[in-house]
Coordinates of C-alpha atoms and ligand atoms in Angstrom, one line a residue:
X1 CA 0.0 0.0 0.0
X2 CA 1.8 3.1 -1.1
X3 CA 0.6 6.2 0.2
X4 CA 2.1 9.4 -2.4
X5 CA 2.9 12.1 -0.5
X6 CA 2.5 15.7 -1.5
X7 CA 5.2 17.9 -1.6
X8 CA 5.7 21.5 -0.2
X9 CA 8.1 24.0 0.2
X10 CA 9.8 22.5 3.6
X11 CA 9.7 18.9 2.8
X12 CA 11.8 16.9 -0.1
X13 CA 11.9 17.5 -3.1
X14 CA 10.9 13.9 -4.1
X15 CA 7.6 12.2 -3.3
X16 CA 8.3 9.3 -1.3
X17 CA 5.9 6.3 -0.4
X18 CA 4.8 5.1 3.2
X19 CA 7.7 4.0 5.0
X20 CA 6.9 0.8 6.4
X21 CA 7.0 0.5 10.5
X22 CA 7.6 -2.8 11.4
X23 CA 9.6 -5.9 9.7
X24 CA 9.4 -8.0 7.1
X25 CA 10.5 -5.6 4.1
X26 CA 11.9 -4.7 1.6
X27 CA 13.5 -1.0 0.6
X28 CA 14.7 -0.5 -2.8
X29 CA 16.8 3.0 -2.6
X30 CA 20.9 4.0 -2.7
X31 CA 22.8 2.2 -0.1
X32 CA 25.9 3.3 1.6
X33 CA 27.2 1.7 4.2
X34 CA 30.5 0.9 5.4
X35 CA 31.5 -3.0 5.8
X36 CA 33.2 -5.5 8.6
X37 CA 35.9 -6.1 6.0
X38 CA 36.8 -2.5 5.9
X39 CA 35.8 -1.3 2.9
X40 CA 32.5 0.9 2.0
X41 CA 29.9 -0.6 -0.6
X42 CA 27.4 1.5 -2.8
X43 CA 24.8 0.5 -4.5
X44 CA 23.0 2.8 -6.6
X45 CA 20.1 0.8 -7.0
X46 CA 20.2 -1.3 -4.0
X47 CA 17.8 -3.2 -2.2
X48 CA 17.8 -4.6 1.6
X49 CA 15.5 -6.7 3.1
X50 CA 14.5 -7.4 6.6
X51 CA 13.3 -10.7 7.5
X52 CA 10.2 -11.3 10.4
X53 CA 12.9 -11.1 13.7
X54 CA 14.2 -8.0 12.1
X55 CA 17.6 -8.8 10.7
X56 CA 19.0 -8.4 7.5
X57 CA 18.4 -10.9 4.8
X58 CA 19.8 -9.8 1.9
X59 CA 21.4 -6.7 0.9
X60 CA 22.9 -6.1 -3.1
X61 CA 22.1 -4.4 -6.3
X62 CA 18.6 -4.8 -7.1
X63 CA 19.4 -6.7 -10.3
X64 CA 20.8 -9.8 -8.2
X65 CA 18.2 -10.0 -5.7
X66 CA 17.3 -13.8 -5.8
X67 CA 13.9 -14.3 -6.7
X68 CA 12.7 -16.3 -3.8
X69 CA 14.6 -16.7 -0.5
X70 CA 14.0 -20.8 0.4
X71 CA 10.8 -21.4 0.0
X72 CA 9.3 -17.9 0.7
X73 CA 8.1 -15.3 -2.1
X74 CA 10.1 -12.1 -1.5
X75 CA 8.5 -9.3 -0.1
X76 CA 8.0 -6.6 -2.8
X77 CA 10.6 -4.0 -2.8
X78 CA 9.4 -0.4 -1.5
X79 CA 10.8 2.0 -3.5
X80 CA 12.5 4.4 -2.1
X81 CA 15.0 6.1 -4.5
X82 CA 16.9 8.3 -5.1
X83 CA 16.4 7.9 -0.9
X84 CA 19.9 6.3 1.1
X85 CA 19.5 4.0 3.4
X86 CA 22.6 3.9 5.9
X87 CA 23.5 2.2 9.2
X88 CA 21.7 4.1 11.9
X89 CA 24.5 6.4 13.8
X90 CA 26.0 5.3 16.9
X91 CA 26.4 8.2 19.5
X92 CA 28.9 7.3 22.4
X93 CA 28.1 10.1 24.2
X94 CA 25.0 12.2 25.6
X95 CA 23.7 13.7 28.6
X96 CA 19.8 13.5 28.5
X97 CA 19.0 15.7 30.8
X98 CA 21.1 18.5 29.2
X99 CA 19.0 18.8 26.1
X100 CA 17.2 22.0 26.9
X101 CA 20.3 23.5 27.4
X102 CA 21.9 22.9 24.1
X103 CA 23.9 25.9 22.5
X104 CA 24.0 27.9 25.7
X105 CA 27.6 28.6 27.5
X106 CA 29.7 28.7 24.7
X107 CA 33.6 29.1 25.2
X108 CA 33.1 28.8 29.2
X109 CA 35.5 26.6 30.6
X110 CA 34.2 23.2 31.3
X111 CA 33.9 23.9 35.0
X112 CA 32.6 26.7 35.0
X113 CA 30.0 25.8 32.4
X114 CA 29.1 22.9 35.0
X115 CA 28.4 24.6 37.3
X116 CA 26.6 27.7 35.9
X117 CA 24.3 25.8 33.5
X118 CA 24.8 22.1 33.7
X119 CA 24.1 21.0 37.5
X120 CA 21.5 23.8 38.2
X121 CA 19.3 21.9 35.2
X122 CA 20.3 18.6 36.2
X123 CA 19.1 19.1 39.4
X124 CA 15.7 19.3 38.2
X125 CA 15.8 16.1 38.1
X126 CA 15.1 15.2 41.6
X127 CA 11.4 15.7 40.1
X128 CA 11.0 12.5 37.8
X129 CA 7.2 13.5 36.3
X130 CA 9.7 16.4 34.6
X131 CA 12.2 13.6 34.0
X132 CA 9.8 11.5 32.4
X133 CA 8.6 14.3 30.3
X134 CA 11.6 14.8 28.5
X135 CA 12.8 11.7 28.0
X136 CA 10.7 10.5 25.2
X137 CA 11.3 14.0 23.3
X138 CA 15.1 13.4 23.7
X139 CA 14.6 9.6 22.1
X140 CA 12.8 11.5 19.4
X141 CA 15.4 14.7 18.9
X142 CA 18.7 11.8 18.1
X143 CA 16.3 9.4 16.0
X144 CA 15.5 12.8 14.2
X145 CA 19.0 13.3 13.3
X146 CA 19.6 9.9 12.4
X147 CA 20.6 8.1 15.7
X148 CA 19.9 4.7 16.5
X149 CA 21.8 4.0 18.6
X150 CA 22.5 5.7 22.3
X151 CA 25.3 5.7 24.8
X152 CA 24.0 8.6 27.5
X153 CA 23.9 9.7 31.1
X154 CA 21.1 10.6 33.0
X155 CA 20.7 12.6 36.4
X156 CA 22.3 11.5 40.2
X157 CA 18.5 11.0 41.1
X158 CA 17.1 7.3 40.4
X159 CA 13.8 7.7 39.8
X160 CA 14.6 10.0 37.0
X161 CA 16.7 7.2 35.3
X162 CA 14.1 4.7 35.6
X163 CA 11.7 7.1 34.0
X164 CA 14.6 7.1 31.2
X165 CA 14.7 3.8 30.7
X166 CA 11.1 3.3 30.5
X167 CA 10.9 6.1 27.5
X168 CA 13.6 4.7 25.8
X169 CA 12.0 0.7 25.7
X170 CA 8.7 2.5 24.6
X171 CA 10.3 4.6 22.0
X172 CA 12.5 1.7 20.4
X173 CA 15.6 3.0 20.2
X174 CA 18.7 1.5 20.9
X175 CA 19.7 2.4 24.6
X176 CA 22.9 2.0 27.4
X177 CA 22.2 4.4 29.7
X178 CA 23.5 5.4 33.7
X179 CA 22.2 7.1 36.5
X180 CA 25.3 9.7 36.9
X181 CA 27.1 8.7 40.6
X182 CA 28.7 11.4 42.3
X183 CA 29.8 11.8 46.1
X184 CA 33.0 14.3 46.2
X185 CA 30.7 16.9 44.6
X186 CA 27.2 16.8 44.4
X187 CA 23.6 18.8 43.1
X188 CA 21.7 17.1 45.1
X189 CA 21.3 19.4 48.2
X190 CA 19.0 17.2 49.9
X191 CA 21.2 14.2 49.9
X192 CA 22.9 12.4 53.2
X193 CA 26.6 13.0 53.0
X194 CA 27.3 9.7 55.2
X195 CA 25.6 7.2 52.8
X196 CA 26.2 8.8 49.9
X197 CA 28.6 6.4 48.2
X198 CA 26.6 3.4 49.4
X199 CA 22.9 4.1 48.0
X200 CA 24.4 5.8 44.5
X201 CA 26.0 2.1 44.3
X202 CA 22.8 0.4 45.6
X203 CA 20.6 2.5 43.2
X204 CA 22.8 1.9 40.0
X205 CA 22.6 -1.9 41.0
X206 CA 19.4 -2.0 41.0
X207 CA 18.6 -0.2 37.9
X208 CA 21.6 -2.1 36.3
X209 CA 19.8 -5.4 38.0
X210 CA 16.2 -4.2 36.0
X211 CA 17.4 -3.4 32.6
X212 CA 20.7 -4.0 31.9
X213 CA 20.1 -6.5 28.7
X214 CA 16.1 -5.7 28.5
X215 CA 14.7 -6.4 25.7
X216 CA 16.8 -9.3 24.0
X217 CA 20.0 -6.6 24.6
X218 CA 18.2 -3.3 22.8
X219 CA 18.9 -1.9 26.0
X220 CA 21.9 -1.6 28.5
X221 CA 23.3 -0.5 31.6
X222 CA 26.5 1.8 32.0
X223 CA 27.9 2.4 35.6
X224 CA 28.2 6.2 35.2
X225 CA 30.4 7.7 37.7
X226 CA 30.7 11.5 36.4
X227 CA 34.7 11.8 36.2
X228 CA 37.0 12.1 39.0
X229 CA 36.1 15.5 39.7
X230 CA 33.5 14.8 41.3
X231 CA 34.0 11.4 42.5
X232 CA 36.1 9.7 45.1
X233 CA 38.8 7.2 44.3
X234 CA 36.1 4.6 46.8
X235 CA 33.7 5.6 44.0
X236 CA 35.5 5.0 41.0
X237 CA 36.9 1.4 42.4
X238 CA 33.2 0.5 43.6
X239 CA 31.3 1.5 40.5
X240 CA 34.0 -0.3 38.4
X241 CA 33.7 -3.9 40.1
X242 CA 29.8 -3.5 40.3
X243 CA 30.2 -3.2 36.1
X244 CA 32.8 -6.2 36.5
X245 CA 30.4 -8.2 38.7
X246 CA 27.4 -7.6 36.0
X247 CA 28.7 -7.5 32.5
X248 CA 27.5 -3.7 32.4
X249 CA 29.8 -0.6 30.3
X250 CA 31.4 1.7 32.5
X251 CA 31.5 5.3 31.3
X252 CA 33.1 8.0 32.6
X253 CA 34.9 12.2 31.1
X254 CA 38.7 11.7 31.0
X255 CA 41.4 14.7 29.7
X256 CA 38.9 17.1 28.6
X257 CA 39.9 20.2 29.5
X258 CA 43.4 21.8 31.0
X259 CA 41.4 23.1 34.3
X260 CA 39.5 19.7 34.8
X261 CA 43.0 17.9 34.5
X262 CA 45.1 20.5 36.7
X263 CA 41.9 19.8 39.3
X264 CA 42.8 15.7 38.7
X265 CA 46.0 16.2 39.8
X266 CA 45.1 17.7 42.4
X267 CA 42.5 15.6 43.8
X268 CA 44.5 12.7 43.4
X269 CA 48.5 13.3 44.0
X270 CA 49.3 9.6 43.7
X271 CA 48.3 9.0 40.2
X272 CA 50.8 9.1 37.7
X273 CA 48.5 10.9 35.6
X274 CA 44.4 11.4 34.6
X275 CA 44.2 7.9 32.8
X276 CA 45.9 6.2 35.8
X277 CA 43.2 7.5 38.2
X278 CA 41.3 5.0 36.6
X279 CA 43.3 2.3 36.2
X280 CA 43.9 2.1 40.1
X281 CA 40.4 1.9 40.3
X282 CA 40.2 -1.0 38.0
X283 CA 38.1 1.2 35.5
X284 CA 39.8 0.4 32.2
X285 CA 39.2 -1.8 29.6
X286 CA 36.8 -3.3 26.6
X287 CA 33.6 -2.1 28.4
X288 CA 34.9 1.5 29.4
X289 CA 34.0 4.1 27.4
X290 CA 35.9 7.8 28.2
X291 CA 34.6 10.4 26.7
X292 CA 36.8 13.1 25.0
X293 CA 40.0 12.3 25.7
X294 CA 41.3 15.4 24.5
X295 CA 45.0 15.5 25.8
X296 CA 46.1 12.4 26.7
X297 CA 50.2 11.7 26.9
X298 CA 51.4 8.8 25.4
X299 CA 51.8 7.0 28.0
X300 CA 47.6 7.6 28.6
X301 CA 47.6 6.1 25.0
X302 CA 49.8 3.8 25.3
X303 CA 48.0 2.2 28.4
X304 CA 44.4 3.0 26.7
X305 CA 45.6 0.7 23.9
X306 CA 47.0 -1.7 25.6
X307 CA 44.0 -2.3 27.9
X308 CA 41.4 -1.8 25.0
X309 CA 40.0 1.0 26.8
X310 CA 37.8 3.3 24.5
X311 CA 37.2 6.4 23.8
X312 CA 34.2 8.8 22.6
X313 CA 35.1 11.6 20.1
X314 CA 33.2 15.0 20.9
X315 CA 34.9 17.1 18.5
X316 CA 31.6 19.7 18.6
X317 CA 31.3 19.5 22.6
X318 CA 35.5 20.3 22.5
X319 CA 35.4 23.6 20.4
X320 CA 31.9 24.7 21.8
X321 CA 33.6 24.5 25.6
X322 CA 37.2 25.4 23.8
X323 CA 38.2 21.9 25.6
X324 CA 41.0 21.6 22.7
X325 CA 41.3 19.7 19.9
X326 CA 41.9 16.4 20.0
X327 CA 45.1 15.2 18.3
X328 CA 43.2 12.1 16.2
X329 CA 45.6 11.2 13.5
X330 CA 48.3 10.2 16.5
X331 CA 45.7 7.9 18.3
X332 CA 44.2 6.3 15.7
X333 CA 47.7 4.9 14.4
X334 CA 48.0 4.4 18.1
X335 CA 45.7 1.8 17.5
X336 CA 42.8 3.4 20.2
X337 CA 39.0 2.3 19.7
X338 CA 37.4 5.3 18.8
X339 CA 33.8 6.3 17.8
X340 CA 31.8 9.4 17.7
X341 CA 29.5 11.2 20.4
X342 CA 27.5 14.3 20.2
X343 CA 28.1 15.2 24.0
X344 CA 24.8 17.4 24.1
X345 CA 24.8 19.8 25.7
X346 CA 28.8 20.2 26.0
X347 CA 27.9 19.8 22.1
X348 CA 25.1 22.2 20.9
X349 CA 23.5 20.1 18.8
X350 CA 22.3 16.0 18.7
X351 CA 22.9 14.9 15.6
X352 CA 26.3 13.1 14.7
X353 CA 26.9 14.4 11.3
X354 CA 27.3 17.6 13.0
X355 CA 30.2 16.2 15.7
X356 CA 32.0 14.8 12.0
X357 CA 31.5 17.9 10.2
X358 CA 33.4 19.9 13.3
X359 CA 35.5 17.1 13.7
X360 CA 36.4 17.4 9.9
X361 CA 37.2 21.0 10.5
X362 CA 39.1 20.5 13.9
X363 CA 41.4 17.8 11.8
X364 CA 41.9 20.4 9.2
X365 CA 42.4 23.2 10.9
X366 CA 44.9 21.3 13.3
X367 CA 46.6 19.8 9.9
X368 CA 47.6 23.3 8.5
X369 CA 48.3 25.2 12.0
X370 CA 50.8 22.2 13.3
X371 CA 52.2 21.1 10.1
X372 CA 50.8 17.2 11.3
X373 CA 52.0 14.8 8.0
X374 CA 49.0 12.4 8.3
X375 CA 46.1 12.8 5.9
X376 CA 43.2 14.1 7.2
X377 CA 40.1 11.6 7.1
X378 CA 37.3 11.8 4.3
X379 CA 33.8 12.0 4.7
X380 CA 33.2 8.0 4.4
X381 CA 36.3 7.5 6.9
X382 CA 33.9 9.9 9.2
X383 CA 30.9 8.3 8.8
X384 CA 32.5 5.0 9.6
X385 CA 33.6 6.4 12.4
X386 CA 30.0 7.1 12.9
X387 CA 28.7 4.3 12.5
X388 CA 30.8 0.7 12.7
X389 CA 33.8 1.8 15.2
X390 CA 30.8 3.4 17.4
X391 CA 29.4 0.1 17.5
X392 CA 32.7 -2.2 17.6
X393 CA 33.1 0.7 20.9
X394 CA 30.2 -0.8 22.3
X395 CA 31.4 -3.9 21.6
X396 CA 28.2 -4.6 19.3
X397 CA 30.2 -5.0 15.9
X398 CA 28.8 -8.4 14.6
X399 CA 25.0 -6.8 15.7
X400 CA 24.8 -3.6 14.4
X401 CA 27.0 -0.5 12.6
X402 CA 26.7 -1.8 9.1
X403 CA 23.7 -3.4 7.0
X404 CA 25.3 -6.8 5.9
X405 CA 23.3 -9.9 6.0
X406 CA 22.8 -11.4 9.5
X407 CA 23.1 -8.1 11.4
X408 CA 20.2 -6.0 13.3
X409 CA 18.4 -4.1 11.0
X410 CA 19.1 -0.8 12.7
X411 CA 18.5 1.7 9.1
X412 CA 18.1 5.5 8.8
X413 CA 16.4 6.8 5.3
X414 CA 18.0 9.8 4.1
X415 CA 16.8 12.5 1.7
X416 CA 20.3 13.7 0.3
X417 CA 18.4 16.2 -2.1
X418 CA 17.7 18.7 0.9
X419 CA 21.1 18.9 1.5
X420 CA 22.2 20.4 -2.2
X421 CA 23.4 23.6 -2.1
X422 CA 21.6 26.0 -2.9
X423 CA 19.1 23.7 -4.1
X424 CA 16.5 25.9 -6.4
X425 CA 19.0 27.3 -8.2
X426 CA 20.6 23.8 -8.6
X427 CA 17.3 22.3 -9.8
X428 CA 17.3 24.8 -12.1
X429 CA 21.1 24.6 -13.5
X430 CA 20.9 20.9 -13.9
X431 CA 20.8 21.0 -17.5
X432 CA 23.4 24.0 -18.1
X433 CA 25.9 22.1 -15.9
X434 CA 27.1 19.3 -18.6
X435 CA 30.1 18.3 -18.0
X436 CA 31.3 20.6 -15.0
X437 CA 32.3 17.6 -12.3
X438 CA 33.2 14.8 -12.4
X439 CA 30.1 13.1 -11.7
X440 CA 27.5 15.0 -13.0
X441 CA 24.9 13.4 -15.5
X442 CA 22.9 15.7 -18.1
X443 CA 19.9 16.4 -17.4
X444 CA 20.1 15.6 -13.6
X445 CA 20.3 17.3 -10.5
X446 CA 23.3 16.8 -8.0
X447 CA 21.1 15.0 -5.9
X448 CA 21.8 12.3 -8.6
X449 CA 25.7 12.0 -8.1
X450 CA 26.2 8.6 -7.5
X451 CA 30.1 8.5 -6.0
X452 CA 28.8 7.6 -2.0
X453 CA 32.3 9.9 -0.9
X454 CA 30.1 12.9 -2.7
X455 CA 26.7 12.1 -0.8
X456 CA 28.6 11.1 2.8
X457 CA 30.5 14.7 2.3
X458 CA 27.0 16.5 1.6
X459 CA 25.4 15.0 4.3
X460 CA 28.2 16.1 6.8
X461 CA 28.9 19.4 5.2
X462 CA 25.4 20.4 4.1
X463 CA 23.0 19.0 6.4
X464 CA 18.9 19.5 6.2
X465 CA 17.0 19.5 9.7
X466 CA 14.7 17.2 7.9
X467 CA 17.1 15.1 5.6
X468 CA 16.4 12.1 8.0
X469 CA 13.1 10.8 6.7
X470 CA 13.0 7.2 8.6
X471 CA 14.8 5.2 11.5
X472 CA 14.3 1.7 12.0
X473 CA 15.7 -0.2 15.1
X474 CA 15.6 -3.5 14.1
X475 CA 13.4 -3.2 11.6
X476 CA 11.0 -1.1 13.8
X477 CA 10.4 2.3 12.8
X478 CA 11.3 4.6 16.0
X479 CA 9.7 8.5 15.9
X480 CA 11.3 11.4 15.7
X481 CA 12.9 12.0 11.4
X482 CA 10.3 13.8 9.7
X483 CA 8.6 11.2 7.7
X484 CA 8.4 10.3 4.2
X485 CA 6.8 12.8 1.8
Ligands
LIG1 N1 32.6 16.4 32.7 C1 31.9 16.1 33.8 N2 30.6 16.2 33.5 C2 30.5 16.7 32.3 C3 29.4 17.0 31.4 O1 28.2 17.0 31.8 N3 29.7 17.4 30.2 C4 31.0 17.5 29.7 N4 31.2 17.9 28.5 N5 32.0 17.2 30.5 C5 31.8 16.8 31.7
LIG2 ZN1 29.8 14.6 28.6

C-alpha cells in the first residue's frame, strides 16, 4: 500500500511512499554503508531486506536480488529512490537531561560551564514526572538526526533514570544508559553525606539489576560515575567492580579540559597521571567508554591501547567548551578504539553528522596550524567512524554499525536532495551544468551523483534538519525524522 505524499516548500523535493513500521520488508533505494571487512559498498540501486525477527536478509544491487529466499516469495521492494539507506548512527556520548540547554555557555570553561548551567538543570531532576517528560522528546530529537543507537547519562537522582529507561523501551531506540554517581561533589542538596557512596552504588545496582540486557540486549546499563572531579577514588573502584560483577559498560569524562586535568591532579597526587586514576580503580578496559579524551600523553595512550579501553570523540562538545582539539591522527595509528559522540549539551546540537562535520574542520584546521603529516580523514572515513567503530566501541560489531546480511536491522532513510546547495538554483542549473564535475549526468540534478564519498561529504557538510526521513531499530520504525513525503 503506497501512500504518495505531496510535496511542499519545507519537505523533499521527491515524493516518497509510506515508510513501512515494522519488519518484514523490503527497501529498494541507494545504499551506503561501510562494511566489517573495511571497505565501504554502494549501490545505486540497492535493495535490503529485513526478515520477520528483524535482521538483514539480503542486501545487493537490485538486479541480483534472488527471486525467492527458500521457499518464501520475496516481499516486494518499496521503492524508495533516489532515498539512502545507511547504518543508523552510533552516538557514544549524551547527557539526556542537558538537552534543553543545548547551545548555551559557549567558550566557558568546562567547570565553570558545570556549574553555571549544567548542575542547576540537572538538578531538576530530583522531580521524575519532569524527568519523564523529556525523555521521550530526547529519544525522538537523536532518532531525528539519524541516531539509533545511544550511549547517554542521566541525572544523580534514580527515579529519573528509571523514568529514562522506560521512554527509551517504549520509543525503540537502541539504549545504554546510567544514572550519573557522584559523592566528592554533588547537586543534590538534599542528599545524606554519610551514605552517599553506598545508596548511589545500591541505586545503579538496581537499575543495572532491572534493565541492563532488557529487551533481547536493545537496552543496557552503563555504571556512570561522572569523572573524577566529582568522585572519590572509593567511587571510581566500587562502580567499576559493580560493572565487573554484571557485564555492564562503565563510562566515565577523561582529559577534557586543561582546568579539569590541573583539578585531577590535584585531587589525586598519587596518580601518575588522569588515565591512571582509573586504572587504580580497575576502571579500564573493553567495556569502558571515556569520553573526549582530549590531551592524553602517550603514555595515557599507550595504556588506553593496551587495555582496550575506548574512547568517545566530541569534536563539537570540545570547540563549543574550547576543551582543545583532539590530536586524532596520532591515536588512531596508536591503535585506540574510537567512535563518535555528540556530547549534548557540552555539544550544541544532537545529531552526529554535526560532531564529523566539526571534527572534519578541527582535523583540518589542526593539519595546516601544526604542520601534522598524516592525511586528514574523508567524509566515508567519518561516517565509519560514525557508524561501525561506534558500535565495535560498544562492543556490538557483529549486531549492528553496518547493514550486511545477518546483522540488526538498525537503518536511517536519508533524503540527500535537501542537503544540495543552494538547491533551487541547482534544480534549475541541472541542464546547463554538462560536464562541469566529475560526476555530474545531463539532465540531472546533484542529488543524482552517485560516487557515496560525494553524498557522505553533503550529508556532513550540508546537512537539512529534515534530511532524515526514517529510523528503524531492528526493523521497527522509532519516531522522531520527519517522515516520508
Ligand atoms: N565532565 C563532567 N561532567 C560533564 C558534562 O556533563 N559534560 C561534559 N562535556 N564534560 C563533563
Ligand atoms: Zn559529557
Amino acid at each position: 500500500m503506497l501512500a504518495s505524499a505531496t510535496v511542499t516548500a519545507s519537505s523533499s523535493p521527491f515524493p516518497h511512499p509510506a515508510l513501512p513500521d515494522r519488519p518484514p520488508f523490503a527497501l529498494r533505494a541507494r545504499i551506503l554503508t561501510p562494511t566489517d571487512a573495511g571497505a565501504t559498498a554502494f549501490h545505486r540501486d540497492g535493495i535490503v531486506e529485513v526478515d520477520s525477527a528483524g535482521r538483514i536478509a539480503w542486501v545487493g544491487p537490485a538486479e541480483f536480488r534472488p527471486s525467492a529466499a527458500g521457499d518464501r516469495e520475496p516481499v516486494p521492494a518499496l521503492d524508495l529512490r533516489p532515498l539512502v539507506i545507511m547504518p543508523g548512527l552510533v552516538d557514544l556520548h549524551a547527557h539526556l537531561p542537558q538537552l534543553p540547554n543545548a547551545g548555551l555557555g559557549a567558550g566557558l570553561d568546562l567547570l565553570t560551564w558545570l556549574q553555571r548551567y549544567i548542575f542547576p538543570l540537572e538538578r531538576r531532576f530530583d522531580d521524575a514526572a519532569a524527568a519523564a517528560e523529556l525523555a521521550p522528546a530526547a529519544f525522538r530529537a537523536f532518532a531525528s538526526v539519524g541516531t539509533t543507537t545511544v550511549l547517554a547519562y542521566g541525572a544523580v537522582f534514580a527515579a529519573s533514570m528509571e523514568g529514562a529507561f522506560r521512554a527509551a523501551e517504549r520509543h525503540g531506540i537502541r539504549a545504554i544508559l546510567g544514572k550519573v554517581m557522584m559523592d566528592r561533589i554533588t547537586y543534590d542538596e538534599g542528599i545524606d553525606r554519610t551514605t552517599i557512596l553506598d545508596r548511589s552504588l545500591r541505586e545503579s545496582e538496581e537499575l543495572c539489576a532491572k534493565w541492563h540486557g532488557a529487551d533481547e540486549g536493545r537496552l543496557g546499563y552503563a555504571v556512570t560515575p561522572r569523572f573524577a572531579v566529582s568522585c572519590t577514588a572509593d567511587m571510581l573502584r566500587e562502580s567499576a567492580a559493580l560493572a565487573a560483577r554484571t557485564g555492564a559498560w562503565w563510562q566515565t569524562h577523561v582529559s577534557e579540559d586543561p582546568g579539569e586535568i590541573a583539578e585531577v591532579a590535584r585531587l589525586f597526587p598519587e596518580a601518575r597521571d588522569y588515565v591512571d586514576v582509573y586504572d587504580r580503580a580497575g576502571g579500564l578496559g573493553p567495556r569502558t567508554v571515556l569520553a573526549h579524551a582530549v590531551h592524553l600523553s602517550d603514555r595515557e595512550l599507550a595504556r588506553l591501547v593496551e587495555s582496550g579501553t575506548n574512547v568517545a570523540h566530541c569534536p563539537a562538545s570540545n570547540l563549543f567548551l574550547a576543551s582543545g582539539v583532539m590530536p586524532l591522527a596520532r591515536y588512531l595509528e596508536a591503535g585506540l578504539a574510537i567512535g563518535m559522540g555528540s556530547d549534548v549539551a557540552g555539544g550544541p546540537d544532537p545529531s552526529i553528522f554535526s560532531a564529523m562535520r566539526v571534527g572534519a574542520y578541527a582535523q583540518s584546521a589542526r593539519r595546516t596550524l601544526l604542520g601534522e603529516s598524516q592525511p586528514v580523514l574523508g567524509p566515508l572515513d567519518w561516517i565509519r567512524l560514525g557508524t561501525l567503530d561506534g558500535a565495535r566501541v560498544l562492543g556490538l560489531g557483529d549486531r549492528i554499525g553496518s547493514i550486511e546480511a545477518g546483522k540488526e536491522a538498525d537503518l536511517i532513510a536519508i533524503d540527500a536532495g535537501l542537503t544540495a546547495p543552494v538547491r533551487h538554483a541547482d534544480e534549475a542549473l541541472a541542464g546547463h551544468l554538462e560536464g562541469s564535475g566529475p560526476h555530474h549526468h545531463p539532465g540531472r540534478t546533484f542529488d543524482s551523483a552517485d560516487d557515496p564519498s560525494d553524498i557522505a561529504s553533503r550529508l556532513i557538510f550540508r546537512p537539512h534538519p529534515d534530511m532524515v526521513r526514517g529510523a528503524w531499530v531492528r526493523g521497527r520504525r522509532v519516531e522522531g525524522p520527519a517522515g516520508a513525503g
